[in-house]
Coordinates of C-alpha atoms in Angstrom, one line a residue:
M1 CA 16.8 25.2 -74.9
K2 CA 15.4 28.1 -72.6
I3 CA 14.6 31.5 -72.7
E4 CA 17.5 33.0 -70.4
H5 CA 15.8 36.4 -69.6
V6 CA 13.4 39.0 -70.7
A7 CA 14.4 42.5 -70.8
M8 CA 12.6 45.9 -70.7
Y9 CA 13.4 49.5 -71.0
V10 CA 11.7 51.9 -68.3
R11 CA 12.1 55.6 -67.6
D12 CA 12.3 55.1 -63.7
L13 CA 14.6 52.0 -63.1
E14 CA 14.4 52.4 -59.3
A15 CA 10.5 52.4 -59.3
A16 CA 10.3 49.5 -61.8
R17 CA 12.9 47.4 -59.5
D18 CA 10.8 48.3 -56.3
F19 CA 7.6 47.2 -58.0
F20 CA 8.8 43.6 -59.1
I21 CA 10.4 43.3 -55.6
K22 CA 7.3 44.6 -53.5
Y23 CA 4.5 42.8 -55.6
L24 CA 6.3 39.7 -57.2
G25 CA 9.0 38.7 -54.9
A26 CA 11.8 39.3 -57.2
S27 CA 15.4 39.7 -55.9
S28 CA 17.8 42.3 -57.8
N29 CA 21.4 42.2 -58.2
S30 CA 23.3 45.3 -57.3
G31 CA 22.9 46.9 -61.0
Y32 CA 25.1 47.9 -63.8
H33 CA 26.4 51.2 -65.0
N34 CA 28.1 52.1 -68.1
K35 CA 29.5 55.5 -67.5
T36 CA 30.3 56.1 -71.2
T37 CA 26.7 55.8 -72.4
D38 CA 25.0 56.1 -69.1
F39 CA 22.9 52.9 -69.7
R40 CA 21.9 51.4 -66.3
S41 CA 20.2 48.0 -65.7
Y42 CA 19.2 45.5 -63.0
F43 CA 18.6 42.0 -63.3
L44 CA 15.8 40.7 -61.3
S45 CA 15.7 37.0 -60.4
F46 CA 12.3 35.0 -59.4
D47 CA 12.1 32.0 -57.4
D48 CA 11.8 29.5 -60.4
G49 CA 15.1 30.7 -62.0
A50 CA 13.3 33.1 -64.4
R51 CA 14.9 36.4 -65.1
L52 CA 13.8 39.8 -66.1
E53 CA 16.4 42.7 -67.0
I54 CA 15.1 46.2 -66.6
M55 CA 17.2 49.0 -68.3
T56 CA 17.2 52.7 -68.7
R57 CA 19.4 55.1 -70.6
P58 CA 19.0 58.9 -70.9
V59 CA 17.0 59.0 -74.3
L60 CA 14.2 56.5 -74.7
E61 CA 11.8 56.6 -77.5
S62 CA 8.2 56.4 -76.9
S63 CA 5.8 54.5 -79.1
A64 CA 2.1 53.8 -78.9
N65 CA 1.2 51.6 -75.8
D66 CA -1.9 50.2 -77.2
I67 CA -3.4 47.2 -75.5
A68 CA -3.7 45.2 -78.7
R69 CA -0.7 45.8 -80.8
T70 CA 2.1 43.8 -82.4
G71 CA 5.2 42.9 -80.4
Y72 CA 5.6 41.7 -76.9
I73 CA 2.5 42.4 -74.9
H74 CA 2.8 41.3 -71.4
I75 CA 4.7 39.0 -69.0
A76 CA 2.8 36.5 -66.9
F77 CA 3.7 35.5 -63.5
S78 CA 2.2 32.2 -61.9
L79 CA 1.4 32.6 -58.4
G80 CA 0.5 29.2 -57.6
S81 CA -3.2 29.4 -56.5
K82 CA -6.5 31.2 -57.2
E83 CA -6.3 32.7 -53.7
K84 CA -3.0 34.3 -54.5
V85 CA -4.2 35.7 -57.8
D86 CA -7.3 37.1 -56.0
E87 CA -5.2 38.6 -53.2
L88 CA -2.6 40.3 -55.2
T89 CA -5.1 41.7 -57.7
A90 CA -6.8 43.1 -55.1
R91 CA -3.7 44.6 -53.4
L92 CA -2.5 46.3 -56.9
K93 CA -5.8 47.5 -57.4
A94 CA -6.0 49.1 -53.8
D95 CA -2.7 50.4 -54.6
G96 CA -3.8 52.4 -57.7
Y97 CA -2.8 50.0 -60.5
E98 CA -5.7 49.6 -63.2
V99 CA -7.1 45.9 -63.6
L100 CA -7.9 45.3 -67.0
S101 CA -9.6 41.8 -66.7
G102 CA -10.3 39.3 -63.7
P103 CA -9.7 37.5 -61.9
R104 CA -11.4 35.1 -63.9
T105 CA -11.4 31.7 -65.5
T106 CA -10.6 32.3 -69.4
G107 CA -12.1 30.4 -72.2
D108 CA -9.0 28.3 -72.6
G109 CA -9.2 27.4 -68.9
Y110 CA -6.5 29.9 -67.3
Y111 CA -7.5 31.5 -64.1
E112 CA -5.9 34.9 -64.4
S113 CA -6.0 38.8 -64.1
C114 CA -4.3 41.3 -66.1
I115 CA -3.3 44.7 -64.6
I116 CA -1.6 47.5 -66.0
G117 CA 1.6 47.8 -63.8
I118 CA 4.8 50.0 -63.8
E119 CA 5.2 52.4 -66.6
G120 CA 2.0 51.0 -68.4
N121 CA 3.3 47.6 -68.9
Q122 CA 0.8 44.6 -68.9
I123 CA 1.2 42.0 -66.2
E124 CA -0.6 38.8 -66.0
L125 CA -1.1 37.1 -62.7
T126 CA -2.2 33.4 -63.2
I127 CA -2.1 30.1 -61.1

């Protein structure tokens, strides 16, 4: 068994799509639009076959976006090397994204950084 895809709602669908393409090398399908409900989505694919569905609709509920909360908390991307983690973290920081931690080696041996990405979502960058 494998996870087929992960999905997230966003307010600005195009900006979210551009973020994952620009920084994380995603490729996107042409999108889907349900004209009855005005639901829109893109499936983003990554080199290893993982997929992320980003979605929006006219009315979205907001909840607390605390760093430590129950539920899904971040999405992690394996970049392949310490140097790539360092480079992308620096690039995201230079482009105005908040770096929460790292790059660093964690107590359990992972080399990673964590940033606040598009629309306040946590993104972990690791080897």
